PDB file of C-alpha atoms in Angstrom:
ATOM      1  CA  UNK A   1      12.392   6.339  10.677  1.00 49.00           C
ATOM      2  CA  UNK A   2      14.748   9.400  10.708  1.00 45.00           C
ATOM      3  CA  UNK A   3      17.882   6.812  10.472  1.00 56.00           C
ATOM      4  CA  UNK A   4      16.822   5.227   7.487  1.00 63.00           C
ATOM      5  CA  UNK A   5      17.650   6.708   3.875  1.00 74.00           C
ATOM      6  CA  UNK A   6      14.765   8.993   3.017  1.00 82.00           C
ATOM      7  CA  UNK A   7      13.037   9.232  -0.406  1.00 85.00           C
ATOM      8  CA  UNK A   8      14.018  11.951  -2.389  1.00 83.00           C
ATOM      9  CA  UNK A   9      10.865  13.656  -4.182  1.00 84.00           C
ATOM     10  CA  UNK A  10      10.576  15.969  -7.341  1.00 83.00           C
ATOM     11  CA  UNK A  11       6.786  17.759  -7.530  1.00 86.00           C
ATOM     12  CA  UNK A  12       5.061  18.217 -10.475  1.00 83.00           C
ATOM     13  CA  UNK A  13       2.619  20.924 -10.397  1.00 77.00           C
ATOM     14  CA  UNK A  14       3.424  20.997  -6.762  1.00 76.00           C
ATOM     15  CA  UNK A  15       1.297  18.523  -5.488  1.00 78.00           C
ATOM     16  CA  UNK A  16       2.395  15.338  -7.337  1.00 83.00           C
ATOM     17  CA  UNK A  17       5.416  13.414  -5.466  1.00 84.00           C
ATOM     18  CA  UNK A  18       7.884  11.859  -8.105  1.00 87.00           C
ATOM     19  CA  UNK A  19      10.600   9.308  -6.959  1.00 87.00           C
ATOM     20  CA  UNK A  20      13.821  10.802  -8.041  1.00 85.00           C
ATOM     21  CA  UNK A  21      15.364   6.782  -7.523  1.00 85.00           C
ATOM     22  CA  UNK A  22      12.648   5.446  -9.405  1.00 85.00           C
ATOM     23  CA  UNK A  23      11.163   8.189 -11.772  1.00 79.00           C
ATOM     24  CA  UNK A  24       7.603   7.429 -10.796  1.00 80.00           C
ATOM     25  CA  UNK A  25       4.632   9.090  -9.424  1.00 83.00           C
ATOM     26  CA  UNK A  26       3.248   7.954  -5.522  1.00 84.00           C
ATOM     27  CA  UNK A  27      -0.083   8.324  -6.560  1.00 80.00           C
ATOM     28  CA  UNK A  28      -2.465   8.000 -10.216  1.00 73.00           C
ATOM     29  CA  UNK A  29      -2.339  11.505 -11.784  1.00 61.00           C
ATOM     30  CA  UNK A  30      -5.541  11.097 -12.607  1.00 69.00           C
ATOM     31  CA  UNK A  31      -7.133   9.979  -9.004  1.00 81.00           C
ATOM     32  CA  UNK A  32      -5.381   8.456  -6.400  1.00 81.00           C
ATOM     33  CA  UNK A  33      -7.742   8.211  -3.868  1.00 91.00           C
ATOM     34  CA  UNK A  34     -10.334   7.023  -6.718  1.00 92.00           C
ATOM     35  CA  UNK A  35      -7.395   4.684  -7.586  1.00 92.00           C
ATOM     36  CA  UNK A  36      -6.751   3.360  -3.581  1.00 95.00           C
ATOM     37  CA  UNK A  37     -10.638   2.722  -3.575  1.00 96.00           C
ATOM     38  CA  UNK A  38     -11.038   0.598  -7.179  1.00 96.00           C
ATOM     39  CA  UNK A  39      -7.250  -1.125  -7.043  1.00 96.00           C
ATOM     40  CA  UNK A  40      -7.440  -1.934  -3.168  1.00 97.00           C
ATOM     41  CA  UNK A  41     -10.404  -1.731  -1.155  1.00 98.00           C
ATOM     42  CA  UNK A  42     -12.379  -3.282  -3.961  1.00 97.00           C
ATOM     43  CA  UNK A  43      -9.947  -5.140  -4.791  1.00 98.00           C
ATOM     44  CA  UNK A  44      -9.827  -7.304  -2.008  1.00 98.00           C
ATOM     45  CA  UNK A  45     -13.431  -7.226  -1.014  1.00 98.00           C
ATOM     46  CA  UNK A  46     -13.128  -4.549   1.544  1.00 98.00           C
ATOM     47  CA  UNK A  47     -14.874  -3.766   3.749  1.00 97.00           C
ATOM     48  CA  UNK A  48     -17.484  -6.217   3.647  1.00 97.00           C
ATOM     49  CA  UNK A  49     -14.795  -8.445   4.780  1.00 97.00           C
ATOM     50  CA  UNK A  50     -13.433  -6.846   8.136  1.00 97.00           C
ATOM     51  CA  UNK A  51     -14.380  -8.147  11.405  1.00 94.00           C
ATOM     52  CA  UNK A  52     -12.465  -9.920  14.044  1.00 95.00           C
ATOM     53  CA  UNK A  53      -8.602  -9.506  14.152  1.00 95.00           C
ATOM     54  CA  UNK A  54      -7.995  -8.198  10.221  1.00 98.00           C
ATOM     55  CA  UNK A  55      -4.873  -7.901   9.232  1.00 98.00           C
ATOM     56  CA  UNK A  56      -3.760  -5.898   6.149  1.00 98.00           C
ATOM     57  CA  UNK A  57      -0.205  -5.972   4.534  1.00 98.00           C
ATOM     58  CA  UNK A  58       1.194  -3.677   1.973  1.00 98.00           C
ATOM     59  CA  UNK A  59       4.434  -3.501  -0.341  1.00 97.00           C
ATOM     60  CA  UNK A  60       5.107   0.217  -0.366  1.00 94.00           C
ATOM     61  CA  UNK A  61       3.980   2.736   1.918  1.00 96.00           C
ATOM     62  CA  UNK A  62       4.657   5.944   0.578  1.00 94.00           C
ATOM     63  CA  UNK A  63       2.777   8.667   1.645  1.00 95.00           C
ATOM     64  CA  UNK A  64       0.238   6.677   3.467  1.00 97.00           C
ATOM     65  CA  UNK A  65      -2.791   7.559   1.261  1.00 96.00           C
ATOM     66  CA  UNK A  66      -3.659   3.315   0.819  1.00 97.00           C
ATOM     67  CA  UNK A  67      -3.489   3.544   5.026  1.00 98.00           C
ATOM     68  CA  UNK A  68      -5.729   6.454   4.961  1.00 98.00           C
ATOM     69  CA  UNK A  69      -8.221   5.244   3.214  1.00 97.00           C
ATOM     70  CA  UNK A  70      -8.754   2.279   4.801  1.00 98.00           C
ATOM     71  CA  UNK A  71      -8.875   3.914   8.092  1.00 98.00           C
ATOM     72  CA  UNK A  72     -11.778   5.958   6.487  1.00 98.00           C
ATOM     73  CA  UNK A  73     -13.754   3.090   4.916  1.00 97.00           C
ATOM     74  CA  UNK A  74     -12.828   1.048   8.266  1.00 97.00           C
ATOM     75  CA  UNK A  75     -14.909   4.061  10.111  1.00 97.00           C
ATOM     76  CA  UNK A  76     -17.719   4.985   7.831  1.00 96.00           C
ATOM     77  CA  UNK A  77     -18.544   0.938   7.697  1.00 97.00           C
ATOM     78  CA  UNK A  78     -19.047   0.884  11.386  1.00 96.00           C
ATOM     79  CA  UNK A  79     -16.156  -2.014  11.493  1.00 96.00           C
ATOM     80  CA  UNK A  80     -15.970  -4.350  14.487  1.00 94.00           C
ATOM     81  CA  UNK A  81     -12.965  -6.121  15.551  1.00 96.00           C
ATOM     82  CA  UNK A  82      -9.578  -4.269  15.302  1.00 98.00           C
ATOM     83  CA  UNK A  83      -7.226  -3.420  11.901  1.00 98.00           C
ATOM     84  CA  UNK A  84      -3.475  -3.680  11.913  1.00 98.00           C
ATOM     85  CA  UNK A  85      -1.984  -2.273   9.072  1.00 98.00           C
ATOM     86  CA  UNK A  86       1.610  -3.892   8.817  1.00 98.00           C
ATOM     87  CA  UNK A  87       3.452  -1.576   5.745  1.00 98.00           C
ATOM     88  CA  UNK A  88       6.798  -2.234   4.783  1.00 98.00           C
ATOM     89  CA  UNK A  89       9.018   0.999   3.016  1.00 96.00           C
ATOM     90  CA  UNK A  90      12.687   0.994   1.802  1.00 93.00           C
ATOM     91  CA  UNK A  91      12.626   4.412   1.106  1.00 92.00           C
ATOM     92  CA  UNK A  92      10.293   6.333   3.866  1.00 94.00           C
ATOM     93  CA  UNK A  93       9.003   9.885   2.803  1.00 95.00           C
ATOM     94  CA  UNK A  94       9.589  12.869   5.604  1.00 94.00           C
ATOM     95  CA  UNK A  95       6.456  13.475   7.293  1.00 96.00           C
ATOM     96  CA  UNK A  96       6.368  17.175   5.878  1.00 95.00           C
ATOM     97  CA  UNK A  97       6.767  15.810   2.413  1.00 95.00           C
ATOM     98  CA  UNK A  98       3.398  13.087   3.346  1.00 95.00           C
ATOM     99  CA  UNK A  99       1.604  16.209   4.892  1.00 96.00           C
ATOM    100  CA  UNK A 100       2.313  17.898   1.481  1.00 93.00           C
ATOM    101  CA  UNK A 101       1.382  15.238  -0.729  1.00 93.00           C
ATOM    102  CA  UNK A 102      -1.962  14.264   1.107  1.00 95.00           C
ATOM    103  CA  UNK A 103      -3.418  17.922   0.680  1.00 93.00           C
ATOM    104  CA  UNK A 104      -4.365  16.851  -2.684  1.00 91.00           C
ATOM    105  CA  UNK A 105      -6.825  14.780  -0.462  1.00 94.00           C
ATOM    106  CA  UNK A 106      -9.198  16.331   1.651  1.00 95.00           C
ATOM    107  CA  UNK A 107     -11.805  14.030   1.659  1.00 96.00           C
ATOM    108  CA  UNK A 108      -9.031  11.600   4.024  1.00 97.00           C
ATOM    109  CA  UNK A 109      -7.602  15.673   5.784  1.00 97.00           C
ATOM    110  CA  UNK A 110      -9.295  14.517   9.517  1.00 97.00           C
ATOM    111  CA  UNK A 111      -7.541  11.027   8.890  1.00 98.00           C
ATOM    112  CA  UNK A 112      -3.794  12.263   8.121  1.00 98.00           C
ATOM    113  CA  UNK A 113      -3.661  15.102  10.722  1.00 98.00           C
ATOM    114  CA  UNK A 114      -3.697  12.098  13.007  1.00 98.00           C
ATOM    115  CA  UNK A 115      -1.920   9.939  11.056  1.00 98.00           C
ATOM    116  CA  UNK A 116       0.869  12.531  10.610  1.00 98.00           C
ATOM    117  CA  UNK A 117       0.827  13.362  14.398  1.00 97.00           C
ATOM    118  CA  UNK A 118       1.362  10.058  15.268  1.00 98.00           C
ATOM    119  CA  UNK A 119       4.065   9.706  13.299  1.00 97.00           C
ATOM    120  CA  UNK A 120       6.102  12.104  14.688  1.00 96.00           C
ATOM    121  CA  UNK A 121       5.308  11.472  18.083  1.00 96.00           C
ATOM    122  CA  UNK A 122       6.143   7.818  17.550  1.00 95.00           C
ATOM    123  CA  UNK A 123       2.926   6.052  18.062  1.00 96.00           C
ATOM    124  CA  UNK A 124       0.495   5.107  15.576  1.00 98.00           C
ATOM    125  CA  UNK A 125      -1.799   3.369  17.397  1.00 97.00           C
ATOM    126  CA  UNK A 126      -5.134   4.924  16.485  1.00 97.00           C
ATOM    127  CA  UNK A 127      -8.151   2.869  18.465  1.00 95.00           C
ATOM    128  CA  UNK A 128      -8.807   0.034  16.865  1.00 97.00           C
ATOM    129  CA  UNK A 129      -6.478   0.667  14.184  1.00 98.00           C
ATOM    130  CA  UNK A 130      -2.759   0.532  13.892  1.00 98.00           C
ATOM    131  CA  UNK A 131      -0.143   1.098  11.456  1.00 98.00           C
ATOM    132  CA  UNK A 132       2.987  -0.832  11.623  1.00 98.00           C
ATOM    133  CA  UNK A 133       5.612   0.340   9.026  1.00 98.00           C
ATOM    134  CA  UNK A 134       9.035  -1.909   8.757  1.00 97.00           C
ATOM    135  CA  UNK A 135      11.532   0.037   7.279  1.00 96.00           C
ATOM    136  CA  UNK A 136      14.474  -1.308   5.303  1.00 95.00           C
ATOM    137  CA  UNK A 137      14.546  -3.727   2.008  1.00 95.00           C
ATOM    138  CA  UNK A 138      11.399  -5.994   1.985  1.00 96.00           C
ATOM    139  CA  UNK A 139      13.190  -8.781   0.687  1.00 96.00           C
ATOM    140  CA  UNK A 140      14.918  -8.777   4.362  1.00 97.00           C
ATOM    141  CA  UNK A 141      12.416  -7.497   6.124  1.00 97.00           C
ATOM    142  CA  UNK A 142       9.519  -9.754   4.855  1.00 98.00           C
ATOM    143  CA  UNK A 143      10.485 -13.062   6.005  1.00 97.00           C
ATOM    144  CA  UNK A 144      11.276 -11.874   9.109  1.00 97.00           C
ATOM    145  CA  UNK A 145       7.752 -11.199   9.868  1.00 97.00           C
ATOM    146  CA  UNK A 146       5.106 -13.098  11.455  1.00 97.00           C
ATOM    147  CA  UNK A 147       2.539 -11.639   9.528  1.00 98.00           C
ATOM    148  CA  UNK A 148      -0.630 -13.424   7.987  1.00 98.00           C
ATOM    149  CA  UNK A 149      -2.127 -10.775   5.870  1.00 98.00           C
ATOM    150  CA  UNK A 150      -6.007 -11.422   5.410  1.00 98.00           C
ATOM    151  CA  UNK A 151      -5.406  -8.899   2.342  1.00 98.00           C
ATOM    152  CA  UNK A 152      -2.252  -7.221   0.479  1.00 98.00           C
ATOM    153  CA  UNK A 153      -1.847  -4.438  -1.154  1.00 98.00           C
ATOM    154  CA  UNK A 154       0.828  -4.493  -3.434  1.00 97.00           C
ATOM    155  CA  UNK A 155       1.717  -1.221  -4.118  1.00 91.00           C
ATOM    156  CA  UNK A 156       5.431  -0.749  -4.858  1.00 83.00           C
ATOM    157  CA  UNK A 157       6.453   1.409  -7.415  1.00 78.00           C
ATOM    158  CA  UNK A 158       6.188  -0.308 -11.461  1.00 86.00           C
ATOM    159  CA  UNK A 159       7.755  -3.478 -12.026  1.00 89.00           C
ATOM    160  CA  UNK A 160       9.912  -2.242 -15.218  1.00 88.00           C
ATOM    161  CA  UNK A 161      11.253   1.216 -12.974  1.00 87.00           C
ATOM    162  CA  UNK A 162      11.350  -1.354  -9.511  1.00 88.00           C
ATOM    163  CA  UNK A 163      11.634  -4.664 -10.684  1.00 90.00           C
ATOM    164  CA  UNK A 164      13.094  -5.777  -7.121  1.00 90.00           C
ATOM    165  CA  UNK A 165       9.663  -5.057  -5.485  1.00 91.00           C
ATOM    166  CA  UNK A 166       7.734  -7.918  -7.849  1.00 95.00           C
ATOM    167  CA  UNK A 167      10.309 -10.416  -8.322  1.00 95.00           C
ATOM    168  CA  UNK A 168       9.308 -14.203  -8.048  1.00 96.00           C
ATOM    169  CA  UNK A 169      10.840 -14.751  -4.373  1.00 97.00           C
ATOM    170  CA  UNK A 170       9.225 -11.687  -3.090  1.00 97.00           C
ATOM    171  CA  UNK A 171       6.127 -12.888  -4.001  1.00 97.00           C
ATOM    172  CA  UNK A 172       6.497 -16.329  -2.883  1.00 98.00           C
ATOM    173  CA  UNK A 173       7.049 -14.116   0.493  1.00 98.00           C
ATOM    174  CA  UNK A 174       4.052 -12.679   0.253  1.00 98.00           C
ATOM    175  CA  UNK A 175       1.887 -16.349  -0.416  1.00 98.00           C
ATOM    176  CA  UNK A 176       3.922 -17.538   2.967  1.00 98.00           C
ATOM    177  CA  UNK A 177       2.510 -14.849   5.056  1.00 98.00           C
ATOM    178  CA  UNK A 178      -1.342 -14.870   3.906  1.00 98.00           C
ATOM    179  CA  UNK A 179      -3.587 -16.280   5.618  1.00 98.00           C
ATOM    180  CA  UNK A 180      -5.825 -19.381   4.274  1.00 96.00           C
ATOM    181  CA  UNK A 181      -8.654 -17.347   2.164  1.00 97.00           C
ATOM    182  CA  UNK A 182      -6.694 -14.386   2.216  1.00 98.00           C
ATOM    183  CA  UNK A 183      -6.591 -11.858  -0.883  1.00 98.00           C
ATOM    184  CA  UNK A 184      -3.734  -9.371  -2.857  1.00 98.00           C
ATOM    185  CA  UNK A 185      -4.642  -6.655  -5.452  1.00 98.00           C
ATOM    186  CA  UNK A 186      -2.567  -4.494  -7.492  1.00 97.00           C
ATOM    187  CA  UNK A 187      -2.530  -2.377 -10.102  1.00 94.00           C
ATOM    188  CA  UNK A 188      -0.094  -4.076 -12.266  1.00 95.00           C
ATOM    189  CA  UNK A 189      -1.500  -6.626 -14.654  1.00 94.00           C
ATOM    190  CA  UNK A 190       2.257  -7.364 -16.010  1.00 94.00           C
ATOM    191  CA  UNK A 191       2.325 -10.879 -17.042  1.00 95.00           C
ATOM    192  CA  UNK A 192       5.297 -12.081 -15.045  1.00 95.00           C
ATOM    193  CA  UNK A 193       3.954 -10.524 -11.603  1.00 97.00           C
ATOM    194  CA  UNK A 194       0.992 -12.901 -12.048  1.00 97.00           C
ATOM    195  CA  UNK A 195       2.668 -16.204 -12.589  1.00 97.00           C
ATOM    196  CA  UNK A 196       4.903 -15.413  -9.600  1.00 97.00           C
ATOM    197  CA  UNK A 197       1.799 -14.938  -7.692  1.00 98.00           C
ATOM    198  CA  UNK A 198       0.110 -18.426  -9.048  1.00 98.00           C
ATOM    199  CA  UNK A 199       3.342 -19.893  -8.155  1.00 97.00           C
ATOM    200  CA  UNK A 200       2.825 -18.601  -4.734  1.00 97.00           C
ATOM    201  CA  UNK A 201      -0.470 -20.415  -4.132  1.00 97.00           C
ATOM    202  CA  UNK A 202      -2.733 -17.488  -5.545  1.00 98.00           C
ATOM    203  CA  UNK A 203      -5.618 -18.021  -7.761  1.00 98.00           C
ATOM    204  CA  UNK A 204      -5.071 -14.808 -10.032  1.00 98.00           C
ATOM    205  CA  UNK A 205      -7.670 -12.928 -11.975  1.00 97.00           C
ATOM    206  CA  UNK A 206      -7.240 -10.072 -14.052  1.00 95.00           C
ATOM    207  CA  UNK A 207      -9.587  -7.071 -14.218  1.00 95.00           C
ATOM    208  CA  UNK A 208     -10.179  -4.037 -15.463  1.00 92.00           C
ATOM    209  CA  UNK A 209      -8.109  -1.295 -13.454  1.00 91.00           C
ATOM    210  CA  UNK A 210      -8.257   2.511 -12.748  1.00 87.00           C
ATOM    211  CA  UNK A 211      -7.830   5.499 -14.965  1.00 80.00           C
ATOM    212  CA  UNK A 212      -5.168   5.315 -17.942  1.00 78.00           C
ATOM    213  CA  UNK A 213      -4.139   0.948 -16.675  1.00 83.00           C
ATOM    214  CA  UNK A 214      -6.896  -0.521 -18.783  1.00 88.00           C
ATOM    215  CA  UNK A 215      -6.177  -4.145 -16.396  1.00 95.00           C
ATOM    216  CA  UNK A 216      -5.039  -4.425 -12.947  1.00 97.00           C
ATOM    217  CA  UNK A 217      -4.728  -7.929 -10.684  1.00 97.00           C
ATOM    218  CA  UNK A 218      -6.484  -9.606  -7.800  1.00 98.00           C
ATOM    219  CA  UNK A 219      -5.915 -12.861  -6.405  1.00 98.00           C
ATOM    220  CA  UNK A 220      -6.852 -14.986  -3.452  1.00 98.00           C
ATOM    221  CA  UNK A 221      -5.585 -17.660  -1.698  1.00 96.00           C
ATOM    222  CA  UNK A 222      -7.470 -20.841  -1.237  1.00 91.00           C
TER     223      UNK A 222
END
């Protein structure tokens, strides 16, 4: 990753990375782990849905928290199978700024040591669990892929400050590489990310979300 344009951070109160690009927080102010969990893992049913070959993608990887705590859940469920965690990140953060944000986290601290030494020795393959990121513009990187996501999590910053992360062909992307019965969540409920999904094959409900976002959005695929 150290070729790729790197995000550039502001902190507030120290602990709280803000995207100078897209003037908005990585992570709720109120509770991003408690966010992760609700938007997410509940979101898409996890983990009473792992098992087998389970394959999770994500719009937006950020400082990794959304990996973290899967890895976490994934462990304290007793998960068979394996988990590949395929991320993809225009704009990756530097691995001391990650290590920085996540200490706002110690309930995931035994989970991002590793996470963060794997990362800058080159391999994160953890077990039974590994993280893919693709760097670079998703909207390149995306088709590309031969991924079929059992769940998404689409997690790229707010459609009105990153409106290129949630447009309609993005999304239709994202229908074309989910697997039959697979599932997105995010915490956006904004009216024009969930047509795109329904036009991408999703049956979209909205629910109530995390914190100050009174709704956020899940959605399957039949």
């Amino acid at each position: 990753m150290n070729n790729q344009p790197q995000a550039e951070l502001e902190w507030r109160d120290g602990t709280i990375p803000i995207s100078r690009k897209f003037d908005d927080p990585y992570f709720s102010l109120d509770n991003g782990l408690a966010e992760t969990r609700h938007v997410f893992i509940n979101g898409n049913d996890l983990p009473e849905r792992f098992g087998g070959d389970f394959q999770i993608g994500e719009l937006g990887f950020g400082t990794g928290l959304n990996f973290l705590t899967v890895w976490k859940v994934w462990e304290e469920a007793g998960a068979s199978g394996t988990l590949t965690f395929t991320t993809f990140e225009a704009f990756p953060m530097a691995t001391k700024d990650m290590e920085n944000a996540l200490l706002a986290f110690p309930e995931v601290a035994p989970w991002a040591a590793k996470m963060i030494e794997g990362l800058n020795r080159g391999d994160t393959n953890f077990g039974p669990i590994s993280l893919n990121i693709i760097v670079g513009d998703v909207r390149d990187t995306l088709p590309k892929s031969n991924l079929k996501a059992d769940a998404w999590f689409l997690d790229g910053f707010s459609p009105a400050k990153n409106p290129e992360m949630w447009g309609a062909d993005l999304m239709a992307e994202v229908g074309r590489h989910t697997a039959t019965n697979g599932t997105a969540a995010t915490y956006t409920a904004a009216g024009h990310v969930r047509r795109a999904l329904e036009d991408a094959g999703f049956v979209v409900t909205r629910t109530s979300g995390y914190g100050r976002k009174r709704h956020m959005t899940r959605a399957s695929k039949p």
